[in-house]
CSV table of C-alpha atoms in Angstrom, one decimal:
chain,number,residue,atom,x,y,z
A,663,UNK,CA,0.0,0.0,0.0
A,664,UNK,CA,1.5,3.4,-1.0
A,665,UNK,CA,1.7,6.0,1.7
A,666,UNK,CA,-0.5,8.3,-0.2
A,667,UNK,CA,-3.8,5.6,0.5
A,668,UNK,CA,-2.6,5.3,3.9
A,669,UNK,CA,-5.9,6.3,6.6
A,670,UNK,CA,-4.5,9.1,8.5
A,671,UNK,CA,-4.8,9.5,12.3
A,672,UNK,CA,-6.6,12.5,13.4
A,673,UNK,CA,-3.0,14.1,14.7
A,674,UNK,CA,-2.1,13.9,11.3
A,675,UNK,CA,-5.2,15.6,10.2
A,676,UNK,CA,-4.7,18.5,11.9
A,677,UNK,CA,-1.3,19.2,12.2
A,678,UNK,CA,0.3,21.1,9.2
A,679,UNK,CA,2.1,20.2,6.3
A,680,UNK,CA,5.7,19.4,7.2
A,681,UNK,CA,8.5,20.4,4.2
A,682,UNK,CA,11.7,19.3,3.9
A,683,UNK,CA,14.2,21.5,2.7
A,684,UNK,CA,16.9,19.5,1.2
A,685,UNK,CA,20.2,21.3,0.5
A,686,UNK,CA,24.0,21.6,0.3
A,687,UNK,CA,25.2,18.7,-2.1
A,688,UNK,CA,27.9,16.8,-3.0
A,689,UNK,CA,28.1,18.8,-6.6
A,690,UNK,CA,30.8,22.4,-7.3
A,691,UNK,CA,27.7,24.5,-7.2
A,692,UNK,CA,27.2,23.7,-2.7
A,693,UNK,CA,27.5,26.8,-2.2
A,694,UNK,CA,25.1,28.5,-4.3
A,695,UNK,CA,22.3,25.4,-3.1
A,696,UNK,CA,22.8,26.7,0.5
A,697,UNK,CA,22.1,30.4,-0.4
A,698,UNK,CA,19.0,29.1,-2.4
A,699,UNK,CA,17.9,26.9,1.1
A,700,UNK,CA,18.3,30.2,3.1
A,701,UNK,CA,15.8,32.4,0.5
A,702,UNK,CA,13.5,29.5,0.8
A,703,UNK,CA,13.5,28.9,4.7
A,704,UNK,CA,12.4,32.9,4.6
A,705,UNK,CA,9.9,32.3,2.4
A,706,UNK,CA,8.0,29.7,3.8
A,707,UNK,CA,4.8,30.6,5.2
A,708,UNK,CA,5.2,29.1,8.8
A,709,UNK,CA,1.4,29.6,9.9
A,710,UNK,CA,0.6,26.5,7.2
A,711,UNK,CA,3.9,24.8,7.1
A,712,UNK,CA,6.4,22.9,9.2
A,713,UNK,CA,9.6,22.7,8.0
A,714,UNK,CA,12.7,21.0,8.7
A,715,UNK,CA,15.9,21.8,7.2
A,716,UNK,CA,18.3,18.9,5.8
A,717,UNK,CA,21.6,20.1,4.6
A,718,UNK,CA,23.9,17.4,2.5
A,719,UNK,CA,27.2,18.1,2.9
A,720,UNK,CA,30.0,17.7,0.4
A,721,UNK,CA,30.7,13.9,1.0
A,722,UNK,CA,27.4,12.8,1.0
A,723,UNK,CA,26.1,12.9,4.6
A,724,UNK,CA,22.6,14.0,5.6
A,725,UNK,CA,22.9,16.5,8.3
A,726,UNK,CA,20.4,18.2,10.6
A,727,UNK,CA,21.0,21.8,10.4
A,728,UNK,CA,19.4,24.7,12.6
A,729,UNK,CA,16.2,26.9,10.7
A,730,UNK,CA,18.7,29.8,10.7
A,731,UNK,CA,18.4,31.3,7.0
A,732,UNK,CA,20.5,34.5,8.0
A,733,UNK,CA,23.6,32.3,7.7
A,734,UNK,CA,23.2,31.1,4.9
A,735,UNK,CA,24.1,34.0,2.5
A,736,UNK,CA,27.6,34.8,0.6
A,737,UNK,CA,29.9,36.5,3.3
A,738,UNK,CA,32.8,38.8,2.0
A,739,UNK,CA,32.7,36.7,-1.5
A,740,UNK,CA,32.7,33.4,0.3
A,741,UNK,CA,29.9,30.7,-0.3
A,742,UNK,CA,28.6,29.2,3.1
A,743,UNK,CA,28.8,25.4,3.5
A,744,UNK,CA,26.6,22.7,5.4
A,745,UNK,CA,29.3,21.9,7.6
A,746,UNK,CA,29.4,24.9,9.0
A,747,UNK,CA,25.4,24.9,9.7
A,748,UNK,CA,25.4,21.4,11.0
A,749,UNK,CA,23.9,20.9,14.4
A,750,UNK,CA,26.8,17.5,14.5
A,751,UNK,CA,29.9,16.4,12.9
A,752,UNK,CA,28.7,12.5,12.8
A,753,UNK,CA,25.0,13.2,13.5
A,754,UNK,CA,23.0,11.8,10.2
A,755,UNK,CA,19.8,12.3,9.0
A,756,UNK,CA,18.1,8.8,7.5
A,757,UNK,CA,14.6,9.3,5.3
A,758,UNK,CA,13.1,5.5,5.1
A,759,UNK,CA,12.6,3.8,1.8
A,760,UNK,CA,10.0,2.4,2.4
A,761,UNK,CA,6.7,3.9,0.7
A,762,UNK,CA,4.4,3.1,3.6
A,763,UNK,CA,6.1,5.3,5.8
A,764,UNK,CA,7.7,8.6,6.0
A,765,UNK,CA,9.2,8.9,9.0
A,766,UNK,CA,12.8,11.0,9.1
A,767,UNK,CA,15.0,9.4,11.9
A,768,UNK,CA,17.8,11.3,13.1
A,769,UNK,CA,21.3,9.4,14.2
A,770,UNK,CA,24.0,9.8,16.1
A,771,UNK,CA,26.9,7.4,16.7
A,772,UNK,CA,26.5,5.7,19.9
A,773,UNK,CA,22.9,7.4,20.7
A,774,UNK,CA,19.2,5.7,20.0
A,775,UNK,CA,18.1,6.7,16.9
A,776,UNK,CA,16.1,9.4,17.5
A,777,UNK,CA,12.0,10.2,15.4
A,778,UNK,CA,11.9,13.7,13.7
A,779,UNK,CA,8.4,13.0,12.5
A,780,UNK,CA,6.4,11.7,9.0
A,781,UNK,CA,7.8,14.6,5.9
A,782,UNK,CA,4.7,15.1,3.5
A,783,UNK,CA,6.5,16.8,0.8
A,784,UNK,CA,10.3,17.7,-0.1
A,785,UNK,CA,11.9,20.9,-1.6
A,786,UNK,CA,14.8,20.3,-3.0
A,787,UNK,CA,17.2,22.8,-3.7
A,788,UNK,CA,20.1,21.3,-4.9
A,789,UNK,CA,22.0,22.2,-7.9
A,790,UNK,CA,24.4,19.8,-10.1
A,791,UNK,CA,24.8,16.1,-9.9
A,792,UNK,CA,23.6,14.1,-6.8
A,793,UNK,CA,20.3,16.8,-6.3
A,794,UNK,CA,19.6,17.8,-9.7
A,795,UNK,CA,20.3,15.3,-11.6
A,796,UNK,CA,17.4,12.4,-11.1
A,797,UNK,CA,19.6,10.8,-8.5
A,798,UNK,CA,17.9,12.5,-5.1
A,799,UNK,CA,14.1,12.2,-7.0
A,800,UNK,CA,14.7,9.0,-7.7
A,801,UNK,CA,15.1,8.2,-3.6
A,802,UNK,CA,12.0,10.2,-2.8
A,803,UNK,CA,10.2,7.8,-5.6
A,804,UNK,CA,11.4,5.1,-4.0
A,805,UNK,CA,10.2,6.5,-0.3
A,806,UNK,CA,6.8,7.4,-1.5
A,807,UNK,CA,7.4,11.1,-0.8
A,808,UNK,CA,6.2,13.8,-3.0
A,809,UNK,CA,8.6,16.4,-3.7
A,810,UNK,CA,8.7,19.7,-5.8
A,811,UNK,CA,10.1,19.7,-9.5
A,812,UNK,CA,10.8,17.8,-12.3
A,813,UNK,CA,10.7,13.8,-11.9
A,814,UNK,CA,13.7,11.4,-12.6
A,815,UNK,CA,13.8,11.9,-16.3
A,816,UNK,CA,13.2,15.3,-16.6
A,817,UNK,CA,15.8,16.0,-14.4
A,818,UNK,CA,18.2,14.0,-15.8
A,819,UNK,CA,17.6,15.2,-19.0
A,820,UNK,CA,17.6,18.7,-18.2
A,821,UNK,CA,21.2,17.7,-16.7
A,822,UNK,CA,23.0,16.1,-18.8
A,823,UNK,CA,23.5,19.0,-21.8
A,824,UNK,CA,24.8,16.1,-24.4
A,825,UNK,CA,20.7,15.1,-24.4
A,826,UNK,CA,19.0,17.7,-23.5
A,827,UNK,CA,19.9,18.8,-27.0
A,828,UNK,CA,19.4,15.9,-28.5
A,829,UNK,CA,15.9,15.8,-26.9
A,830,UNK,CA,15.0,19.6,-28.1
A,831,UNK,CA,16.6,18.8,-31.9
A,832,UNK,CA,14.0,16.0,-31.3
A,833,UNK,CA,11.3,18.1,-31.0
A,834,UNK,CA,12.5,20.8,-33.7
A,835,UNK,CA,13.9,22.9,-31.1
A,836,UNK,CA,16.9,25.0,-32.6
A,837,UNK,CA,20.2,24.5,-31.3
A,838,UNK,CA,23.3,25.6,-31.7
A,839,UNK,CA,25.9,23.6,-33.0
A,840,UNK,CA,28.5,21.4,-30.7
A,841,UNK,CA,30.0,18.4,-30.2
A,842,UNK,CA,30.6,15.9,-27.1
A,843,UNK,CA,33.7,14.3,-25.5
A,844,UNK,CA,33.0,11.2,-24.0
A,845,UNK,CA,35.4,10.0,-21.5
A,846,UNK,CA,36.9,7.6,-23.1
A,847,UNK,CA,37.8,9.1,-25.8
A,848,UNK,CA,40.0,11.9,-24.5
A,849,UNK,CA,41.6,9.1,-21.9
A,850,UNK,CA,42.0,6.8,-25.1
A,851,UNK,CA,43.8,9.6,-27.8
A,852,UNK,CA,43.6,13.4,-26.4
A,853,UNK,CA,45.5,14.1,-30.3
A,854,UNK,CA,42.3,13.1,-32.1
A,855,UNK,CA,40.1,15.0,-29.9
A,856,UNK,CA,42.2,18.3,-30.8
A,857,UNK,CA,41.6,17.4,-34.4
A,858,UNK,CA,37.9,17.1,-33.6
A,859,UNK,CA,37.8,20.3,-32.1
A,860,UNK,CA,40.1,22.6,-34.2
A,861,UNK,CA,38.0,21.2,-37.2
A,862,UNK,CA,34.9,21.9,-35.4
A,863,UNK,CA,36.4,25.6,-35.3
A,864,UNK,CA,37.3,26.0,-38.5
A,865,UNK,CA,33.6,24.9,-39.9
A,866,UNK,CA,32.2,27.2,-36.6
A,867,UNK,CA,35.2,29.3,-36.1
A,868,UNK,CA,36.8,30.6,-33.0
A,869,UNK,CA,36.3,31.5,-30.1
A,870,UNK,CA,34.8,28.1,-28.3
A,871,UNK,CA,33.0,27.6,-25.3
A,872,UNK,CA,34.2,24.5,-23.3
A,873,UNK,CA,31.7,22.9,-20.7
A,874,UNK,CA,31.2,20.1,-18.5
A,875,UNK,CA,28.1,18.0,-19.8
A,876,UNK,CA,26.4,18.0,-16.4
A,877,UNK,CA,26.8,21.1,-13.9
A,878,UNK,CA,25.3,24.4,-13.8
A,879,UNK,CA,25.4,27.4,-13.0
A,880,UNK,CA,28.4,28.5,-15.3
A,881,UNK,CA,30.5,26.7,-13.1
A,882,UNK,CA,33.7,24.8,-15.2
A,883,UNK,CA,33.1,26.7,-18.3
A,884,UNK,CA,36.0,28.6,-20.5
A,885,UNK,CA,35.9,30.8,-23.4
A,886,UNK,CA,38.5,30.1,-25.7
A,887,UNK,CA,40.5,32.0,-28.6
A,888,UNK,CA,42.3,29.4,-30.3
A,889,UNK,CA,44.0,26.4,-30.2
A,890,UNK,CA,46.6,27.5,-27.5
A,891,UNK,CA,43.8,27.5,-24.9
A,892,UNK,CA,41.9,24.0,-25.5
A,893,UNK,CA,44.3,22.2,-23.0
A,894,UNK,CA,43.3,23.8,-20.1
A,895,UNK,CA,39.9,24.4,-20.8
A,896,UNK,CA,39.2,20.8,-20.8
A,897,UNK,CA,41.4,20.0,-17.9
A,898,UNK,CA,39.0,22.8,-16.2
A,899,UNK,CA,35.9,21.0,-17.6
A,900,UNK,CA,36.5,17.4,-16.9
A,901,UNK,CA,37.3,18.7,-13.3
A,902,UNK,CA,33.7,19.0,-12.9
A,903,UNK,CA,32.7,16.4,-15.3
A,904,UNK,CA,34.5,13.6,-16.9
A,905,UNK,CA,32.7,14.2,-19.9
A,906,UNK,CA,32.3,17.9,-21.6
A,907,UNK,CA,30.7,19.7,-24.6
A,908,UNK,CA,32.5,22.2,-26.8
A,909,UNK,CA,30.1,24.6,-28.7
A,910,UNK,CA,30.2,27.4,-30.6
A,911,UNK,CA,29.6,31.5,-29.8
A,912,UNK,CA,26.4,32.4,-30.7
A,913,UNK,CA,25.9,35.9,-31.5
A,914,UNK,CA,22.7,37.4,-30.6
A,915,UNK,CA,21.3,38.3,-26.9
A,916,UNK,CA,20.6,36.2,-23.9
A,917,UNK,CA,17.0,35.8,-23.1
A,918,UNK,CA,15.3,33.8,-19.8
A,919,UNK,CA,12.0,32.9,-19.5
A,920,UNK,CA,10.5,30.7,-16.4
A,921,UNK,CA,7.7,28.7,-16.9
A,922,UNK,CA,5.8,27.4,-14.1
A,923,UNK,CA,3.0,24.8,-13.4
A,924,UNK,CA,-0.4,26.0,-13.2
A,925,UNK,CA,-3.6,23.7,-12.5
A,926,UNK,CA,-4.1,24.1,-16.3
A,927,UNK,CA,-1.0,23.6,-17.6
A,928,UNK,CA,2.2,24.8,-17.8
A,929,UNK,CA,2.5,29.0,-18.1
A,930,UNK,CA,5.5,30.9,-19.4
A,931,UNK,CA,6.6,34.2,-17.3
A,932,UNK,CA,8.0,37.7,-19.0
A,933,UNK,CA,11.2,36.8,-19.8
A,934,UNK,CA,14.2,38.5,-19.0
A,935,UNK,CA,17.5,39.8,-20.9
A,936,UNK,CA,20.9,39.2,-19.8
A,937,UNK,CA,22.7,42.3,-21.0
A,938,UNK,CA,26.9,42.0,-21.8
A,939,UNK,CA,28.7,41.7,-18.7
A,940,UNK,CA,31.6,44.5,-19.3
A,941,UNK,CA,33.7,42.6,-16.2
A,942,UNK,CA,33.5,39.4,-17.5
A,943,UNK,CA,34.1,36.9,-20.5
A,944,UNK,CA,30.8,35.8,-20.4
A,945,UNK,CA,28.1,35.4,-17.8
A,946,UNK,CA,29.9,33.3,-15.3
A,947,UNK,CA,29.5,32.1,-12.0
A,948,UNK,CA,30.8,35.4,-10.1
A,949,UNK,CA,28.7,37.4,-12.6
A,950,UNK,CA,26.0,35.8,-11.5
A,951,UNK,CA,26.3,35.2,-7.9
A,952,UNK,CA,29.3,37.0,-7.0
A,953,UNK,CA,29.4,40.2,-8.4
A,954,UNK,CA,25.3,39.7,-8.6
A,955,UNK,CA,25.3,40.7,-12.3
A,956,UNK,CA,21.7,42.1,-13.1
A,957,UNK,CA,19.2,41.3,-16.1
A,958,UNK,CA,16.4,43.3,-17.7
A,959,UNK,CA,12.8,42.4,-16.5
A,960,UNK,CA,10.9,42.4,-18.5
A,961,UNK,CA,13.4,41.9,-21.7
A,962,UNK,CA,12.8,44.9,-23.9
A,963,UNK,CA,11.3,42.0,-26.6
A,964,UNK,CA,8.5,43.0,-29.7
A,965,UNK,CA,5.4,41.6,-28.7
A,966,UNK,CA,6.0,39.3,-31.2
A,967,UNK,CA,9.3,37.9,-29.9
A,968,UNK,CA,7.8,38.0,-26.3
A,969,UNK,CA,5.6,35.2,-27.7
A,970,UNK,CA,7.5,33.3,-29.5
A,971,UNK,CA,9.8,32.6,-26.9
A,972,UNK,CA,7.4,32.2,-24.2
A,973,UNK,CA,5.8,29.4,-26.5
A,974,UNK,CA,9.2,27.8,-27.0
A,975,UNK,CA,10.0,27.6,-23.4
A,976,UNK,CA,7.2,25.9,-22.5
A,977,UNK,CA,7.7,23.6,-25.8
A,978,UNK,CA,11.0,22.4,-24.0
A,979,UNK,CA,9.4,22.1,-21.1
A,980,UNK,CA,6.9,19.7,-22.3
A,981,UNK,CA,9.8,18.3,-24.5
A,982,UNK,CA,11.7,17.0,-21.5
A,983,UNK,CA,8.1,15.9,-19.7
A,984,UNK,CA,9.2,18.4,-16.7
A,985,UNK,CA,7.2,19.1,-13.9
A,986,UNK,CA,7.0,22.1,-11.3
A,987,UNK,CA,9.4,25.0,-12.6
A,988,UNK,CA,11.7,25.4,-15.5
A,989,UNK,CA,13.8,28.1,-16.5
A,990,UNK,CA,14.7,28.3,-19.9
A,991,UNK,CA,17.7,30.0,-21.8
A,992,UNK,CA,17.8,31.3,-25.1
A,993,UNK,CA,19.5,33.8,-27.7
A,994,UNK,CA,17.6,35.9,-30.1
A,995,UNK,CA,20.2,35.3,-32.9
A,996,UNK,CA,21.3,38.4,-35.3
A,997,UNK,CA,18.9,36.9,-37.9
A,998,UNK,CA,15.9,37.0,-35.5
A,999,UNK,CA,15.1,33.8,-34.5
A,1000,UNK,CA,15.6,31.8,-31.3
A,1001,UNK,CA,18.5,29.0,-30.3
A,1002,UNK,CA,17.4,27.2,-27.2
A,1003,UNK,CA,21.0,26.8,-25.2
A,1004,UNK,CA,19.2,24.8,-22.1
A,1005,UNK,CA,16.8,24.5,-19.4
A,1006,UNK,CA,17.2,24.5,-15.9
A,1007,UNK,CA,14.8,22.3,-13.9
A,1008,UNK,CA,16.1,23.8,-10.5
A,1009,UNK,CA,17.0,27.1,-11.6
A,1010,UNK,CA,18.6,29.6,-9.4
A,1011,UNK,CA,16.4,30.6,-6.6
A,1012,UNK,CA,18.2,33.5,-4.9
A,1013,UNK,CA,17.0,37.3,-4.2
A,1014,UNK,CA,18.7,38.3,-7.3
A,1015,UNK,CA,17.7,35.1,-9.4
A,1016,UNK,CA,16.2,36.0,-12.5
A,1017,UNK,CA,13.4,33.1,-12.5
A,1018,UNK,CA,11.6,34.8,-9.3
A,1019,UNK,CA,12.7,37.7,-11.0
A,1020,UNK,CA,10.7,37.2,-14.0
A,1021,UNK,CA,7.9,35.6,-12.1
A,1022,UNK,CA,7.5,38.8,-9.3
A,1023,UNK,CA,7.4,40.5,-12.7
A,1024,UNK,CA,4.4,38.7,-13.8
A,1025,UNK,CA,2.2,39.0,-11.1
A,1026,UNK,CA,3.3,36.1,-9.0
A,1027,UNK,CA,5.6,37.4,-5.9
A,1028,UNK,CA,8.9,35.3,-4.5
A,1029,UNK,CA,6.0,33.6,-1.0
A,1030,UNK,CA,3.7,33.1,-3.7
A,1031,UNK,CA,5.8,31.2,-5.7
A,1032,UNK,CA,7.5,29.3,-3.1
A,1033,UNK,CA,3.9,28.4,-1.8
A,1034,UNK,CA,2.4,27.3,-5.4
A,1035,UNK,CA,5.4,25.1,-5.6
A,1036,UNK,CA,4.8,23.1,-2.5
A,1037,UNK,CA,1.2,23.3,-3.4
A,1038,UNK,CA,1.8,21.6,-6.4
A,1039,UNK,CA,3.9,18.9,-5.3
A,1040,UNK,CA,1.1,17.7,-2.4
A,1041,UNK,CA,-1.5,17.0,-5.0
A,1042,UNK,CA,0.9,15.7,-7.4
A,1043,UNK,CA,0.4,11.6,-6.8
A,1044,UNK,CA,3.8,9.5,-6.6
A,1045,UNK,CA,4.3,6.9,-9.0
A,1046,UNK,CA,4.1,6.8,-12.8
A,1047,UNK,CA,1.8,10.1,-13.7
């Protein structure tokens, strides 16, 4: 029997909702996963929700943390970290597999395990692999526990950039060009996989982007001008990922646009412009979180175009069969159409991300969101849907 038939008692009747917050990670982009958790934790409506913070640390272990959201912002450029919010060094936090029951047990070495009560939904903030990537919604599948965002497909999809692309081609979304480096191959004969790239630039031309395959948040990525550069580029990449993607520069302007679950369907928010970010190469990881580089909302779009891309990002989010939120990433190329780059199906959730951003923009405010969210993933049933 799935815990979702289960009879309830009449304490769980009344009592309220209880969210998990799951956050922190074993992926590069920790850091930025803990100052999501902390806009979250404030956002939370605490007269219909109970919530209990889990922070992952960076090898893996579950950690109870204290519901302190104040320390979990960037300090003097410095990204904070679940250790440091852990109520224990060795303390663990253990959610059951088993779909009848959803009962979070807390344990220490050399103590009784110790009940922290049933969870009725998760809200997972994780970013990168091990969060984002189907690997944490598969466990809650598993446990019987609903949870918000995309399911174990759609996540890894919209993780893994090699087929999330071939997914959108697929469905005659435009890309841009690239080409993948499997492992093996650069292991096997790195020579070759110059040649495969220098080619690529000469039918593309220079300069390159070089990327790991599956992280986020512009974390691993280099821009380079020739040849000279590939070397360390990839050496960057595969540090994140043993497998990357090398792609071309589009020219043309960056444009975002969230789309979010309604009870009709999914809706597509004003999207947003990423103007050219004067201190950096491109929109990296300090632009964006660091340096808290700032886009246009609403994106200064025709009608026209404002349509059009707000039809194609829900296309890829029905492409990948996502659920919840997506946020989607485009150019508006010089000859006036639109190149999909990816989605993002646990975007940025920050004060200064653009997706509440563009959704405060449209009518829906940062509590409002966070609240539709949860919402959405109690009446969603567990299971094949």
């Amino acid at each position: 029997m799935s815990s979702e038939n289960l009879p309830q008692s009449p304490e769980q009747q009344l009592r309220k909702p209880r969210v998990a917050v799951v956050f922190g990670g074993r992926s590069s982009e920790h850091g930025i996963s803990v100052v999501t958790a902390g806009a979250v934790l404030n956002a939370i409506d605490r007269t219909k929700y109970d919530v209990l913070p889990i922070g992952i640390t960076t090898d893996g272990r579950w950690a109870l943390t204290a519901d302190e959201p104040e320390r979990m912002a960037i300090a003097n450029r410095t990204m904070p970290d679940v250790a440091q919010l852990a109520e224990s060094e060795e303390g663990g936090v253990v959610l059951s597999v088993d779909p009848g029951s959803r009962e979070v047990v807390y344990t220490e070495p050399g103590a009784v395990p110790k009940a922290l009560g049933e969870v009725d939904v998760v809200f997972p903030v994780l970013h990168g692999p091990y969060g984002e990537d189907g690997t944490l919604q598969g466990l809650l599948e598993l446990s019987g526990v609903p949870y918000v965002g995309a399911g174990v497909l759609a996540s890894a999809v919209g993780q893994d950039k090699e087929y999330m692309k071939r997914v959108f081609t697929s469905f005659g979304l435009a890309v841009g060009p690239y080409l993948v480096v499997r492992p093996r191959e650069w292991d096997n004969d790195p020579t070759v996989v110059r040649k495969r790239i220098t080619g690529f630039a000469d039918e593309h031309g220079w300069p390159l982007f070089i990327k790991p395959a599956r992280a986020g948040s512009s974390i691993g990525i280099t821009k380079v001008e020739d040849a000279s550069g590939l070397d360390a580029a990839i050496e960057e990449a595969r540090r994140h990922d043993p497998k990357f993607l090398v792609e071309s520069l589009l020219r043309g302007r960056e444009i975002e646009c969230g789309v979010l679950e309604f009870e009709d369907g999914p809706r597509a928010s004003v999207p947003a412009e990423i103007p050219p970010v004067t201190a950096h190469d491109f929109y990296d990881f300090e632009a964006k979180y660091i340096d808290s580089a700032s886009g246009i909302v609403p994106a200064p779009l025709t009608e026209e175009q404002t349509a059009e891309v707000q039809r194609l990002a829900v296309e890829a989010f029905d492409a990948c069969s996502c659920e919840g939120l997506v946020r989607a990433d485009f150019f508006l190329t010089e000859d006036g159409g639109f190149v999909i780059n990816e989605i993002n199906t646990l975007p940025g959730f920050t004060p200064i991300s653009m997706y509440p951003r563009m959704w405060q923009e449209s009518g829906v405010s940062y509590q409002q969101l966070v609240d539709r969210l949860i919402q959405a993933a109690l009446n969603r049933p567990t299971g094949l849907r």
